[in-house]
CSV table of N, CA and C in Angstrom, one decimal:
chain,number,residue,atom,x,y,z
S,208,MET,N,10.9,1.6,-18.4
S,208,MET,CA,9.6,2.0,-18.1
S,208,MET,C,9.2,3.4,-18.7
S,209,LYS,N,9.2,3.4,-20.0
S,209,LYS,CA,8.7,4.7,-20.7
S,209,LYS,C,7.5,5.2,-20.4
S,210,GLY,N,7.5,6.4,-20.3
S,210,GLY,CA,6.4,7.0,-19.8
S,210,GLY,C,5.8,7.1,-18.3
S,211,LEU,N,6.7,6.6,-17.6
S,211,LEU,CA,6.2,6.4,-16.3
S,211,LEU,C,7.2,7.4,-15.4
S,212,ASP,N,6.2,8.5,-15.4
S,212,ASP,CA,6.7,9.8,-14.5
S,212,ASP,C,5.6,10.2,-13.4
S,213,PHE,N,6.4,10.5,-12.3
S,213,PHE,CA,5.5,10.9,-11.2
S,213,PHE,C,6.6,11.5,-10.1
S,214,ILE,N,6.0,12.2,-9.2
S,214,ILE,CA,6.5,13.0,-8.2
S,214,ILE,C,6.5,12.3,-6.7
S,215,ALA,N,7.6,11.6,-6.3
S,215,ALA,CA,7.3,11.1,-4.7
S,215,ALA,C,7.5,12.2,-3.9
S,216,ILE,N,6.6,12.3,-3.1
S,216,ILE,CA,6.7,13.8,-2.1
S,216,ILE,C,6.6,13.1,-0.5
S,217,ASP,N,7.3,13.8,0.2
S,217,ASP,CA,7.2,13.7,1.8
S,217,ASP,C,7.1,14.9,2.6
S,218,PHE,N,6.4,14.9,3.7
S,218,PHE,CA,6.6,16.2,4.7
S,218,PHE,C,6.8,15.6,6.0
S,219,GLU,N,7.5,16.7,6.7
S,219,GLU,CA,7.7,16.5,8.3
S,219,GLU,C,7.3,17.5,8.9
S,220,THR,N,6.4,17.4,10.0
S,220,THR,CA,5.6,18.3,10.8
S,220,THR,C,6.4,18.5,11.9
S,221,ALA,N,6.1,19.9,12.3
S,221,ALA,CA,6.6,20.5,13.6
S,221,ALA,C,5.7,20.2,14.9
S,222,THR,N,4.6,19.9,14.6
S,222,THR,CA,3.8,19.4,15.6
S,222,THR,C,2.7,18.4,15.1
S,223,GLY,N,1.6,18.1,15.8
S,223,GLY,CA,0.6,17.3,15.6
S,223,GLY,C,-0.3,17.7,14.6
S,224,LYS,N,-0.4,19.0,14.1
S,224,LYS,CA,-1.0,19.8,13.1
S,224,LYS,C,-0.6,19.2,11.9
S,225,ARG,N,-1.5,19.2,10.8
S,225,ARG,CA,-1.2,18.5,9.6
S,225,ARG,C,-0.6,19.8,8.8
S,226,SER,N,-0.9,20.8,9.0
S,226,SER,CA,-0.5,22.2,8.4
S,226,SER,C,0.9,22.6,9.0
S,227,SER,N,1.3,22.0,10.0
S,227,SER,CA,2.7,22.6,10.5
S,227,SER,C,4.0,21.9,9.9
S,228,ILE,N,4.1,22.1,8.5
S,228,ILE,CA,4.9,21.5,7.8
S,228,ILE,C,6.1,22.2,8.2
S,229,CYS,N,7.4,21.5,8.5
S,229,CYS,CA,8.8,22.2,8.6
S,229,CYS,C,9.8,21.6,7.7
S,230,GLU,N,9.3,20.5,6.8
S,230,GLU,CA,10.4,20.1,5.9
S,230,GLU,C,9.6,19.4,4.5
S,231,ALA,N,9.8,19.8,3.4
S,231,ALA,CA,9.2,19.2,2.2
S,231,ALA,C,10.3,18.4,1.5
S,232,GLY,N,10.0,17.4,1.0
S,232,GLY,CA,11.0,16.6,0.0
S,232,GLY,C,10.4,16.1,-1.4
S,233,ILE,N,11.0,16.3,-2.4
S,233,ILE,CA,10.3,15.5,-3.4
S,233,ILE,C,11.5,14.6,-4.2
S,234,CYS,N,11.1,13.6,-4.9
S,234,CYS,CA,11.9,12.9,-5.9
S,234,CYS,C,11.1,12.7,-7.2
S,235,VAL,N,11.7,13.1,-8.2
S,235,VAL,CA,10.9,13.4,-9.6
S,235,VAL,C,11.8,12.0,-10.2
S,236,VAL,N,10.5,11.5,-10.8
S,236,VAL,CA,11.0,10.3,-11.7
S,236,VAL,C,10.4,10.4,-13.2
S,237,LYS,N,11.3,10.2,-14.1
S,237,LYS,CA,11.0,10.4,-15.5
S,237,LYS,C,11.5,9.2,-16.2
S,238,ASP,N,10.6,8.7,-17.0
S,238,ASP,CA,10.5,7.3,-17.7
S,238,ASP,C,11.5,6.1,-16.8
S,239,GLY,N,10.7,6.0,-15.5
S,239,GLY,CA,11.1,5.1,-14.7
S,239,GLY,C,12.3,5.4,-14.0
S,240,LYS,N,12.9,6.3,-14.5
S,240,LYS,CA,14.1,6.5,-13.3
S,240,LYS,C,14.4,8.0,-12.6
S,241,VAL,N,14.9,7.9,-11.6
S,241,VAL,CA,15.0,9.1,-10.5
S,241,VAL,C,15.9,9.9,-11.1
S,242,VAL,N,15.6,11.0,-11.5
S,242,VAL,CA,16.4,12.3,-12.2
S,242,VAL,C,16.6,13.4,-11.1
S,243,GLU,N,15.9,13.6,-10.1
S,243,GLU,CA,16.2,14.7,-9.0
S,243,GLU,C,15.6,14.4,-7.6
S,244,THR,N,16.3,14.5,-6.6
S,244,THR,CA,15.6,14.7,-5.4
S,244,THR,C,16.0,16.2,-4.9
S,245,LYS,N,15.2,16.8,-4.2
S,245,LYS,CA,15.0,17.9,-3.5
S,245,LYS,C,14.4,18.4,-2.3
S,246,SER,N,15.0,18.9,-1.1
S,246,SER,CA,14.1,19.3,-0.1
S,246,SER,C,14.3,20.6,0.3
S,247,TRP,N,13.4,20.8,1.0
S,247,TRP,CA,13.3,22.5,1.7
S,247,TRP,C,12.7,22.4,3.0
S,248,LEU,N,13.7,23.1,4.1
S,248,LEU,CA,13.0,23.2,5.1
S,248,LEU,C,12.1,24.6,5.0
S,249,VAL,N,11.1,24.3,5.9
S,249,VAL,CA,9.8,25.4,5.7
S,249,VAL,C,9.8,25.8,7.2
S,250,ARG,N,9.5,27.2,7.1
S,250,ARG,CA,9.1,27.6,8.7
S,250,ARG,C,7.5,27.5,9.0
S,251,PRO,N,7.2,26.7,9.8
S,251,PRO,CA,6.0,26.4,10.2
S,251,PRO,C,5.4,27.4,10.7
S,252,GLU,N,4.0,27.8,11.0
S,252,GLU,CA,3.1,28.7,11.3
S,252,GLU,C,3.6,29.2,13.1
S,253,ASP,N,4.1,30.3,13.4
S,253,ASP,CA,4.7,30.7,14.4
S,253,ASP,C,6.1,29.7,14.8
S,254,ASN,N,6.5,29.1,14.0
S,254,ASN,CA,7.7,28.2,14.2
S,254,ASN,C,7.7,27.7,15.5
S,255,VAL,N,6.4,27.0,15.8
S,255,VAL,CA,6.3,26.4,17.0
S,255,VAL,C,6.6,25.2,16.8
S,256,TYR,N,7.3,24.2,17.9
S,256,TYR,CA,7.5,22.5,17.6
S,256,TYR,C,7.2,21.8,18.6
S,257,SER,N,6.9,20.6,18.4
S,257,SER,CA,6.3,19.6,19.6
S,257,SER,C,7.8,18.8,19.8
S,258,TYR,N,8.0,18.6,21.2
S,258,TYR,CA,9.0,17.9,21.7
S,258,TYR,C,9.1,16.4,20.9
S,259,TRP,N,8.1,15.8,20.8
S,259,TRP,CA,7.9,14.4,20.1
S,259,TRP,C,8.5,14.6,18.6
S,260,ASN,N,7.8,15.5,17.8
S,260,ASN,CA,8.3,15.8,16.4
S,260,ASN,C,9.7,15.8,16.2
S,261,ILE,N,10.2,16.7,17.2
S,261,ILE,CA,11.9,16.9,17.1
S,261,ILE,C,12.3,15.6,17.2
S,262,GLN,N,11.9,14.6,18.2
S,262,GLN,CA,12.5,13.4,18.4
S,262,GLN,C,12.5,12.7,17.3
S,263,VAL,N,11.5,12.6,16.6
S,263,VAL,CA,10.9,11.8,15.2
S,263,VAL,C,12.2,12.3,14.2
S,264,HIS,N,12.2,13.5,13.7
S,264,HIS,CA,13.0,14.2,12.6
S,264,HIS,C,14.2,14.9,13.0
S,265,GLY,N,14.3,15.5,13.9
S,265,GLY,CA,15.6,16.2,14.4
S,265,GLY,C,15.3,17.6,14.1
S,266,ILE,N,14.7,18.0,13.3
S,266,ILE,CA,14.6,19.7,13.1
S,266,ILE,C,14.0,20.3,14.3
S,267,ARG,N,14.6,21.4,14.4
S,267,ARG,CA,14.6,22.3,15.4
S,267,ARG,C,14.0,23.6,15.0
S,268,PRO,N,13.4,24.5,15.8
S,268,PRO,CA,12.9,26.0,15.2
S,268,PRO,C,14.1,26.6,14.9
S,269,LYS,N,15.3,26.5,15.5
S,269,LYS,CA,16.3,27.3,14.9
S,269,LYS,C,16.5,27.4,13.6
S,270,GLN,N,16.5,26.0,13.2
S,270,GLN,CA,16.9,25.6,11.5
S,270,GLN,C,15.7,26.2,10.8
S,271,THR,N,14.6,26.4,11.2
S,271,THR,CA,13.6,26.9,10.4
S,271,THR,C,13.5,28.5,10.5
S,272,GLU,N,13.9,28.9,11.4
S,272,GLU,CA,13.4,30.5,11.8
S,272,GLU,C,13.3,31.0,10.7
S,273,ASN,N,14.2,31.1,9.6
S,273,ASN,CA,14.7,32.0,8.5
S,273,ASN,C,13.9,31.2,7.1
S,274,ALA,N,13.6,30.0,7.4
S,274,ALA,CA,13.2,29.4,6.2
S,274,ALA,C,12.2,29.8,5.5
S,275,PRO,N,11.6,29.7,4.2
S,275,PRO,CA,10.6,30.3,3.7
S,275,PRO,C,9.3,29.6,4.4
S,276,ALA,N,8.2,30.2,4.2
S,276,ALA,CA,6.8,29.6,4.9
S,276,ALA,C,6.3,28.7,3.7
S,277,PHE,N,5.0,28.1,4.0
S,277,PHE,CA,4.9,27.1,3.1
S,277,PHE,C,4.5,27.4,1.5
S,278,PRO,N,3.7,28.7,1.4
S,278,PRO,CA,3.4,29.2,0.1
S,278,PRO,C,4.5,29.2,-0.7
S,279,GLU,N,5.6,29.7,-0.3
S,279,GLU,CA,6.9,30.1,-1.2
S,279,GLU,C,7.5,28.7,-1.3
S,280,VAL,N,7.4,27.7,-0.6
S,280,VAL,CA,7.9,26.1,-1.1
S,280,VAL,C,7.0,25.7,-1.8
S,281,TRP,N,5.8,25.8,-1.6
S,281,TRP,CA,4.6,25.3,-2.4
S,281,TRP,C,4.8,25.6,-3.9
S,282,SER,N,5.1,26.9,-4.0
S,282,SER,CA,5.1,27.4,-5.3
S,282,SER,C,6.2,26.9,-6.0
S,283,GLU,N,7.5,26.4,-5.5
S,283,GLU,CA,8.4,25.8,-6.2
S,283,GLU,C,7.9,24.4,-6.4
S,284,ILE,N,7.2,23.8,-5.6
S,284,ILE,CA,7.1,22.4,-5.6
S,284,ILE,C,6.0,22.3,-6.9
S,285,MET,N,5.2,23.1,-7.1
S,285,MET,CA,4.0,23.2,-8.2
S,285,MET,C,4.8,23.4,-9.2
S,286,GLU,N,6.1,23.8,-9.6
S,286,GLU,CA,6.6,24.0,-10.9
S,286,GLU,C,6.8,22.6,-11.6
S,287,TYR,N,7.4,21.8,-10.6
S,287,TYR,CA,7.2,20.3,-11.0
S,287,TYR,C,6.0,19.6,-11.1
S,288,VAL,N,5.1,19.8,-10.1
S,288,VAL,CA,3.8,19.5,-10.3
S,288,VAL,C,3.1,19.7,-11.7
S,289,LYS,N,3.1,20.8,-12.2
S,289,LYS,CA,2.5,21.4,-13.2
S,289,LYS,C,3.0,20.5,-14.6
S,290,GLU,N,4.6,20.2,-14.3
S,290,GLU,CA,5.1,19.0,-15.5
S,290,GLU,C,4.5,17.6,-15.5
S,291,THR,N,4.4,17.3,-14.4
S,291,THR,CA,4.2,15.9,-13.9
S,291,THR,C,2.9,16.0,-12.8
S,292,PRO,N,1.8,15.9,-13.0
S,292,PRO,CA,0.6,16.1,-12.1
S,292,PRO,C,0.3,14.6,-11.3
S,293,VAL,N,1.3,13.9,-11.2
S,293,VAL,CA,1.1,12.5,-10.3
S,293,VAL,C,1.8,12.6,-9.0
S,294,LEU,N,1.4,12.4,-7.9
S,294,LEU,CA,1.9,12.3,-6.6
S,294,LEU,C,2.2,10.9,-6.3
S,295,VAL,N,3.2,10.4,-5.4
S,295,VAL,CA,3.3,9.4,-4.8
S,295,VAL,C,3.8,9.5,-3.3
S,296,ALA,N,3.1,8.9,-2.4
S,296,ALA,CA,3.5,9.0,-1.0
S,296,ALA,C,3.5,8.1,-0.5
S,297,HIS,N,4.3,7.5,0.8
S,297,HIS,CA,4.4,6.6,1.6
S,297,HIS,C,3.2,6.9,2.6
S,298,ASN,N,2.0,6.4,2.8
S,298,ASN,CA,1.1,6.7,3.8
S,298,ASN,C,0.6,8.1,3.4
S,299,ALA,N,0.0,7.7,2.0
S,299,ALA,CA,-0.6,9.2,1.4
S,299,ALA,C,-1.2,9.8,2.1
S,300,ALA,N,-2.4,9.1,3.0
S,300,ALA,CA,-3.2,9.8,3.8
S,300,ALA,C,-2.7,11.0,4.6
S,301,PHE,N,-1.5,10.9,5.3
S,301,PHE,CA,-0.7,11.9,5.9
S,301,PHE,C,-0.1,12.9,5.1
S,302,ASP,N,0.5,12.6,4.1
S,302,ASP,CA,0.9,13.8,3.5
S,302,ASP,C,-0.1,14.3,2.2
S,303,MET,N,-1.0,13.7,1.9
S,303,MET,CA,-2.2,14.5,1.2
S,303,MET,C,-2.7,15.4,2.3
S,304,SER,N,-3.1,14.9,3.3
S,304,SER,CA,-3.9,16.1,4.3
S,304,SER,C,-3.0,17.1,4.6
S,305,CYS,N,-1.6,17.0,4.9
S,305,CYS,CA,-0.7,17.9,5.0
S,305,CYS,C,-0.7,18.9,4.0
S,306,ILE,N,-0.8,18.7,2.6
S,306,ILE,CA,-1.2,19.5,1.6
S,306,ILE,C,-2.2,20.0,1.6
S,307,ARG,N,-3.4,19.4,1.9
S,307,ARG,CA,-4.6,19.9,2.1
S,307,ARG,C,-4.7,21.2,3.1
S,308,LYS,N,-4.5,20.8,4.3
S,308,LYS,CA,-4.6,21.4,5.5
S,308,LYS,C,-3.3,22.8,5.4
S,309,SER,N,-2.4,22.5,4.6
S,309,SER,CA,-1.7,23.6,4.4
S,309,SER,C,-2.1,24.8,3.4
S,310,LEU,N,-2.5,24.2,2.0
S,310,LEU,CA,-3.4,25.0,1.4
S,310,LEU,C,-4.4,25.7,2.1
S,311,GLU,N,-5.2,25.2,3.1
S,311,GLU,CA,-6.5,25.8,3.4
S,311,GLU,C,-6.0,26.8,4.4
S,312,LEU,N,-4.8,26.4,5.3
S,312,LEU,CA,-4.3,27.5,6.3
S,312,LEU,C,-4.1,28.8,5.2
S,313,TYR,N,-3.2,28.5,4.5
S,313,TYR,CA,-2.7,30.0,3.6
S,313,TYR,C,-3.5,30.1,2.4
S,314,ASP,N,-4.8,29.8,2.4
S,314,ASP,CA,-5.8,30.4,1.4
S,314,ASP,C,-5.3,29.8,-0.2
S,315,LEU,N,-4.6,29.0,-0.2
S,315,LEU,CA,-4.3,28.5,-1.8
S,315,LEU,C,-5.0,27.5,-2.3
S,316,PRO,N,-5.1,27.8,-3.8
S,316,PRO,CA,-5.8,26.7,-4.5
S,316,PRO,C,-5.5,25.2,-4.5
S,317,THR,N,-6.5,24.4,-4.8
S,317,THR,CA,-6.1,23.0,-4.8
S,317,THR,C,-5.8,22.4,-6.0
S,318,PRO,N,-4.7,22.0,-6.5
S,318,PRO,CA,-4.4,21.7,-7.9
S,318,PRO,C,-5.0,20.1,-8.2
S,319,ASP,N,-5.4,19.8,-9.5
S,319,ASP,CA,-5.8,18.9,-9.8
S,319,ASP,C,-4.8,17.8,-10.1
S,320,VAL,N,-4.8,16.9,-9.1
S,320,VAL,CA,-3.6,16.0,-9.1
S,320,VAL,C,-4.0,14.8,-8.8
S,321,ASP,N,-3.4,13.7,-9.2
S,321,ASP,CA,-3.8,12.0,-8.7
S,321,ASP,C,-2.6,11.8,-8.0
S,322,TYR,N,-3.0,10.9,-7.0
S,322,TYR,CA,-2.0,10.2,-6.1
S,322,TYR,C,-2.0,9.0,-6.0
S,323,PHE,N,-0.8,8.3,-5.5
S,323,PHE,CA,-1.0,6.9,-5.3
S,323,PHE,C,-0.1,6.7,-4.0
S,324,CYS,N,-0.4,5.5,-3.2
S,324,CYS,CA,0.3,5.2,-1.8
S,324,CYS,C,1.0,4.0,-1.8
S,325,THR,N,2.2,4.4,-1.7
S,325,THR,CA,2.9,3.1,-1.7
S,325,THR,C,2.6,2.1,-0.6
S,326,LEU,N,2.2,2.7,0.6
S,326,LEU,CA,1.7,1.7,1.8
S,326,LEU,C,0.7,0.7,1.6
S,327,ARG,N,-0.3,1.3,0.8
S,327,ARG,CA,-1.4,0.7,0.3
S,327,ARG,C,-0.9,-0.1,-0.8
S,328,ALA,N,-0.4,0.1,-1.7
S,328,ALA,CA,0.1,-0.9,-2.9
S,328,ALA,C,1.2,-2.1,-1.7
S,329,ALA,N,2.1,-1.8,-1.0
S,329,ALA,CA,2.7,-2.9,-0.4
S,329,ALA,C,1.8,-3.8,0.2
S,330,ARG,N,0.6,-3.3,1.3
S,330,ARG,CA,-0.2,-3.9,1.8
S,330,ARG,C,-0.8,-5.0,0.8
S,331,HIS,N,-1.3,-4.6,-0.2
S,331,HIS,CA,-2.0,-5.3,-1.6
S,331,HIS,C,-0.8,-6.2,-2.2
S,332,ASN,N,0.2,-6.0,-2.0
S,332,ASN,CA,1.4,-6.8,-3.0
S,332,ASN,C,1.9,-7.6,-2.4
S,333,TYR,N,2.5,-7.4,-1.0
S,333,TYR,CA,3.6,-8.2,-0.4
S,333,TYR,C,2.8,-8.7,1.0
S,334,ASP,N,3.4,-9.5,1.7
S,334,ASP,CA,2.9,-10.0,2.9
S,334,ASP,C,4.4,-10.2,3.8
S,335,PHE,N,4.7,-8.7,3.8
S,335,PHE,CA,5.7,-8.5,4.8
S,335,PHE,C,5.3,-8.3,6.2
S,336,TYR,N,6.3,-8.6,7.4
S,336,TYR,CA,6.0,-8.3,8.7
S,336,TYR,C,5.7,-6.9,8.8
S,337,SER,N,6.2,-6.1,8.3
S,337,SER,CA,6.2,-4.5,8.6
S,337,SER,C,6.0,-3.9,7.2
S,338,ASN,N,5.2,-2.7,6.9
S,338,ASN,CA,5.4,-2.3,5.5
S,338,ASN,C,5.7,-0.8,6.1
S,339,THR,N,6.6,-0.3,7.0
S,339,THR,CA,6.8,1.2,7.1
S,339,THR,C,8.1,1.3,6.1
S,340,LEU,N,8.2,2.6,6.0
S,340,LEU,CA,9.0,2.8,4.8
S,340,LEU,C,10.4,2.3,4.6
S,341,ASP,N,11.0,2.2,5.8
S,341,ASP,CA,12.2,1.7,6.1
S,341,ASP,C,12.1,0.2,5.9
S,342,ALA,N,11.2,-0.5,6.7
S,342,ALA,CA,11.2,-1.8,6.5
S,342,ALA,C,11.0,-2.1,5.0
S,343,LEU,N,10.3,-1.6,4.2
S,343,LEU,CA,10.2,-1.9,3.0
S,343,LEU,C,11.5,-1.9,2.1
S,344,CYS,N,12.1,-0.8,2.5
S,344,CYS,CA,13.6,-0.8,2.1
S,344,CYS,C,14.2,-1.9,2.0
S,345,MET,N,14.3,-2.2,3.2
S,345,MET,CA,15.2,-3.5,3.7
S,345,MET,C,14.8,-4.6,3.0
S,346,GLU,N,13.2,-4.9,3.0
S,346,GLU,CA,12.7,-6.1,2.2
S,346,GLU,C,13.1,-6.1,0.7
S,347,LEU,N,12.8,-4.8,0.2
S,347,LEU,CA,12.9,-4.6,-1.1
S,347,LEU,C,14.6,-4.2,-2.0
S,348,ASP,N,15.5,-4.5,-0.7
S,348,ASP,CA,16.7,-4.1,-1.2
S,348,ASP,C,16.9,-2.7,-1.7
S,349,ILE,N,16.4,-1.7,-1.0
S,349,ILE,CA,16.3,-0.3,-1.5
S,349,ILE,C,17.2,0.3,-0.6
S,350,PRO,N,18.5,1.1,-0.8
S,350,PRO,CA,19.1,1.7,0.2
S,350,PRO,C,18.3,2.9,0.9
S,351,VAL,N,18.6,2.8,2.2
S,351,VAL,CA,17.6,3.7,3.3
S,351,VAL,C,18.8,4.7,3.4
S,352,GLY,N,18.0,6.0,3.1
S,352,GLY,CA,18.8,7.1,3.2
S,352,GLY,C,18.3,7.6,4.9
S,353,HIS,N,18.6,9.1,5.3
S,353,HIS,CA,18.3,9.6,6.5
S,353,HIS,C,16.6,9.5,6.6
S,354,HIS,N,16.3,8.4,7.1
S,354,HIS,CA,14.8,8.3,7.4
S,354,HIS,C,14.4,9.4,8.3
S,355,HIS,N,13.1,10.0,7.9
S,355,HIS,CA,12.3,10.9,8.7
S,355,HIS,C,12.9,12.3,8.3
S,356,ARG,N,13.8,12.2,7.1
S,356,ARG,CA,14.1,13.7,6.6
S,356,ARG,C,13.8,13.6,5.3
S,357,ALA,N,12.8,14.9,4.6
S,357,ALA,CA,11.6,14.6,3.5
S,357,ALA,C,12.5,14.2,2.5
S,358,GLY,N,13.6,14.8,1.9
S,358,GLY,CA,14.3,14.6,0.9
S,358,GLY,C,14.6,12.8,0.6
S,359,ASP,N,15.1,12.3,1.6
S,359,ASP,CA,15.6,11.3,1.7
S,359,ASP,C,14.2,10.2,1.6
S,360,ASP,N,13.0,10.4,2.2
S,360,ASP,CA,12.2,9.5,2.6
S,360,ASP,C,11.2,9.8,1.3
S,361,ALA,N,11.3,11.0,0.2
S,361,ALA,CA,10.9,10.8,-0.9
S,361,ALA,C,11.2,10.1,-2.0
S,362,GLU,N,12.7,10.1,-2.0
S,362,GLU,CA,13.5,9.1,-2.8
S,362,GLU,C,13.5,7.7,-2.4
S,363,MET,N,13.3,7.2,-1.1
S,363,MET,CA,12.8,5.6,-0.9
S,363,MET,C,11.8,5.6,-1.2
S,364,CYS,N,10.7,6.2,-1.1
S,364,CYS,CA,9.4,6.2,-1.7
S,364,CYS,C,9.3,5.9,-2.8
S,365,ALA,N,9.9,6.7,-3.9
S,365,ALA,CA,10.1,6.7,-5.3
S,365,ALA,C,10.5,5.2,-5.6
S,366,ARG,N,11.7,5.0,-5.1
S,366,ARG,CA,12.0,3.7,-5.2
S,366,ARG,C,11.2,2.5,-5.0
S,367,ILE,N,10.7,2.5,-4.1
S,367,ILE,CA,9.7,1.7,-3.6
S,367,ILE,C,8.7,1.3,-4.7
S,368,PHE,N,7.8,2.8,-4.9
S,368,PHE,CA,7.0,2.5,-6.0
S,368,PHE,C,7.4,2.1,-7.3
S,369,LEU,N,8.6,2.3,-7.8
S,369,LEU,CA,9.3,1.3,-9.0
S,369,LEU,C,9.2,0.2,-8.6
S,370,LYS,N,9.7,-0.6,-7.8
S,370,LYS,CA,10.0,-1.8,-7.2
S,370,LYS,C,8.4,-2.3,-7.3
S,371,GLU,N,7.6,-1.8,-6.9
S,371,GLU,CA,6.1,-2.1,-6.8
S,371,GLU,C,5.4,-2.5,-8.1
S,372,ILE,N,5.6,-1.5,-8.8
S,372,ILE,CA,5.4,-1.7,-10.3
S,372,ILE,C,6.1,-2.8,-11.1
S,373,ARG,N,7.3,-2.8,-11.0
S,373,ARG,CA,8.1,-4.3,-11.7
S,373,ARG,C,7.5,-5.2,-11.1
S,374,ASP,N,7.5,-5.6,-9.7
S,374,ASP,CA,6.8,-6.7,-9.1
S,374,ASP,C,5.5,-7.3,-9.5
S,375,ALA,N,4.8,-6.3,-9.8
S,375,ALA,CA,3.4,-6.4,-10.0
S,375,ALA,C,2.7,-6.5,-11.4
S,376,HIS,N,4.0,-6.1,-12.3
S,376,HIS,CA,3.8,-6.0,-13.7
S,376,HIS,C,2.5,-5.0,-14.0
S,377,TRP,N,2.6,-3.7,-13.6
S,377,TRP,CA,1.4,-2.9,-14.0
S,377,TRP,C,1.6,-2.3,-15.2
S,378,PRO,N,0.7,-2.7,-16.1
S,378,PRO,CA,1.0,-1.7,-17.4
S,378,PRO,C,0.6,-0.6,-17.6
S,379,ASP,N,-0.4,-0.3,-16.7
S,379,ASP,CA,-1.0,1.2,-16.7
S,379,ASP,C,-1.5,1.8,-15.3
S,380,TRP,N,-1.7,2.9,-15.5
S,380,TRP,CA,-2.3,3.6,-14.2
S,380,TRP,C,-3.6,3.0,-13.4
S,381,SER,N,-4.5,2.9,-14.3
S,381,SER,CA,-5.7,2.3,-14.0
S,381,SER,C,-5.8,1.2,-13.5
S,382,GLU,N,-4.7,0.4,-13.2
S,382,GLU,CA,-4.8,-0.6,-12.6
S,382,GLU,C,-4.5,-0.6,-11.0
S,383,LEU,N,-4.1,0.8,-10.5
S,383,LEU,CA,-3.6,1.0,-9.2
S,383,LEU,C,-4.9,1.5,-8.6
S,384,ASN,N,-6.1,1.2,-9.0
S,384,ASN,CA,-7.3,2.1,-8.3
S,384,ASN,C,-7.2,1.7,-6.9
S,385,TYR,N,-6.9,0.6,-6.3
S,385,TYR,CA,-6.6,0.3,-4.8
S,385,TYR,C,-6.1,1.1,-4.1
S,386,CYS,N,-5.0,2.1,-4.6
S,386,CYS,CA,-3.8,2.7,-3.9
S,386,CYS,C,-4.0,4.2,-4.4
S,387,SER,N,-4.8,4.6,-5.3
S,387,SER,CA,-5.0,5.9,-5.8
S,387,SER,C,-6.1,6.8,-5.0
S,388,GLY,N,-5.9,8.1,-5.3
S,388,GLY,CA,-6.6,9.1,-5.0
S,388,GLY,C,-6.4,10.6,-5.7
S,389,LYS,N,-7.4,11.5,-5.5
S,389,LYS,CA,-7.2,12.9,-6.0
S,389,LYS,C,-7.1,13.6,-4.9
S,390,LEU,N,-5.9,14.6,-5.0
S,390,LEU,CA,-5.8,15.4,-3.8
S,390,LEU,C,-7.1,16.4,-3.9
């Protein structure tokens, strides 16, 4: 898949606020191949956590009390995005709103980035009982990492997107308008 470059991205949040990112993960894909997966713990504003969010991802305030805040992590992520300004996320509405709300909270500029949603693509192309990230991995025979940890979720998302593209025989980005948007 020469020329198929994108960055799958995932966030975990400390509370119900979309700007409460406590972990960020990316998976870099170049020429249709996973080349790097990386994650960062992030100190959310005031380092406050909801019991329910901890139950989902297992990240606790003690783990992020000395972690960098979102602006520092975003600066690192943007180094990747500058080279490849295409993001992919599973349930992109959530992850893109995490980015938007965090950029707003820290008064950071919004980059010109296209994004694609593997959840919307799965609903469009498959007839599975469930389209959750882990269920799609099982249906599509993709290894499941530590679900609800940002780096693993980003890599699972990247592998799902690669499979969706192969299965649908998509020759270019323009045919993905039903699962795309602008940050």
